[in-house]
XYZ file of C-alpha atoms in Angstrom:
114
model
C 106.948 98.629 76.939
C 109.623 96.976 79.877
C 109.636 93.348 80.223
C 107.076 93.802 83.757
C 104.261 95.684 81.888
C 104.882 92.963 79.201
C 104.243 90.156 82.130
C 101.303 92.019 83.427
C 99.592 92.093 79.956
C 100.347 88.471 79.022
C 98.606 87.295 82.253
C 95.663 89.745 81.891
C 95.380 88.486 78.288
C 95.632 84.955 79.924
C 93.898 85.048 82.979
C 90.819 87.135 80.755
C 90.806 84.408 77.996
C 89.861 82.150 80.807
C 86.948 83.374 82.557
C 85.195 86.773 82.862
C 86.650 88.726 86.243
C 83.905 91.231 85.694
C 81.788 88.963 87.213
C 82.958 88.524 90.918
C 79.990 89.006 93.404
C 81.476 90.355 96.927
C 80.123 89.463 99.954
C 80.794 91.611 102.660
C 79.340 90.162 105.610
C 80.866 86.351 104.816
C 84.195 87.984 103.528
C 83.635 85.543 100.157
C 84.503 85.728 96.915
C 81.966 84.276 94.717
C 82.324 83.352 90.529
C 79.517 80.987 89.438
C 79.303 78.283 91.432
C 82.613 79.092 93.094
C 83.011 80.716 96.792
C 86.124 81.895 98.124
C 86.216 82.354 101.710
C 88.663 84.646 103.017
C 89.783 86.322 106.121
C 88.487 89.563 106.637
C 91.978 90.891 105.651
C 92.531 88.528 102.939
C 89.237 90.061 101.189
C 89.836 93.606 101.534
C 93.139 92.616 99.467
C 91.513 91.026 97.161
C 88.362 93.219 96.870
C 91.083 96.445 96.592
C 92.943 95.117 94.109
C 90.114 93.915 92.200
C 88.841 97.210 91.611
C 92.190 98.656 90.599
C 92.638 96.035 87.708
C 95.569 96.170 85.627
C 97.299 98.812 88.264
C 100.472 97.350 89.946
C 99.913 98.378 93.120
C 102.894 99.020 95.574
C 103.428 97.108 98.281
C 103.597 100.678 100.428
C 100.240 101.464 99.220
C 98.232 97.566 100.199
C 99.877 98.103 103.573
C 98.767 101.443 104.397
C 95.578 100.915 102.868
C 94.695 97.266 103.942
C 96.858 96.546 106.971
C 97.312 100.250 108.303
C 100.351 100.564 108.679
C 103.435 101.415 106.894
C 105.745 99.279 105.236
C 108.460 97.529 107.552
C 111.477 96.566 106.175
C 111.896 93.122 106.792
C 107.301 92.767 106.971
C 106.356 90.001 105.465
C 102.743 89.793 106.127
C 101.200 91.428 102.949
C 103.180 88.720 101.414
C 101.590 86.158 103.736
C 98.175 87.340 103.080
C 98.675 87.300 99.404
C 100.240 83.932 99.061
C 97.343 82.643 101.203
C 94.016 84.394 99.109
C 95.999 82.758 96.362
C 96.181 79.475 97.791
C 92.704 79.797 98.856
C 91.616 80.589 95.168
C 93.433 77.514 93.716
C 91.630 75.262 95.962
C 88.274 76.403 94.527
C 89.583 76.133 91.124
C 90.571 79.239 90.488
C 93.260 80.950 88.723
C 96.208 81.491 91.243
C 96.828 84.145 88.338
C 94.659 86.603 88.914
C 96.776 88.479 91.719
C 100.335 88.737 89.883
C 103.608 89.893 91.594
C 105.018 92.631 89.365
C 108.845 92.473 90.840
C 110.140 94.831 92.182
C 107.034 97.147 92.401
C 103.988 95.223 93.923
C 100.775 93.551 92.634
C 98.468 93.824 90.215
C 94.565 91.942 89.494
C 94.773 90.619 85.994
């Protein structure tokens, strides 16, 4: 096992200890993000990230693949916006006291929903 799939299993084994991720209600008409009594309200963008990834857990996902998939387009190479819309659903899950965690950056090869 490399030293990124060792990361990626730490903060699965982490971010699962913590709560239970099978248990995320999506909300397509609100774009939300709801576990318990905690709602995450995202762009429409920000939650078809989220919801993709979420249903790939534990697959690093390249960076080529979220953009075609999610922004439809290819993968510029100075585009920063995946990264944008990433560091924002995180930021966006830490204010509703959630795990910033649960979207990791594997470096060098994309993201992965731990």
């Amino acid at each position: 096992m490399n030293q990124s799939q060792q990361n990626v299993k730490l903060s699965q084994n982490m971010a699962s200890a913590a709560l239970d991720i099978t248990e995320f209600d999506f909300d397509d008409t609100e774009f939300c993000v709801s576990l318990d009594d905690k709602k995450v309200y995202l762009t429409q963008t920000e939650f078809k990230l989220f919801k993709y990834l979420f249903e790939r857990q534990g697959q690093v996902i390249t960076k080529q693949e979220l953009q075609r998939n999610i922004l439809k387009k290819d993968l510029g190479k100075f585009d920063r916006n995946l990264d944008m819309h990433i560091s924002n659903t995180r930021r966006k899950l830490v204010e509703t006291h959630l795990p910033r965690t649960l979207i990791n950056t594997v470096r060098g090869q994309g993201y992965c929903f731990s």
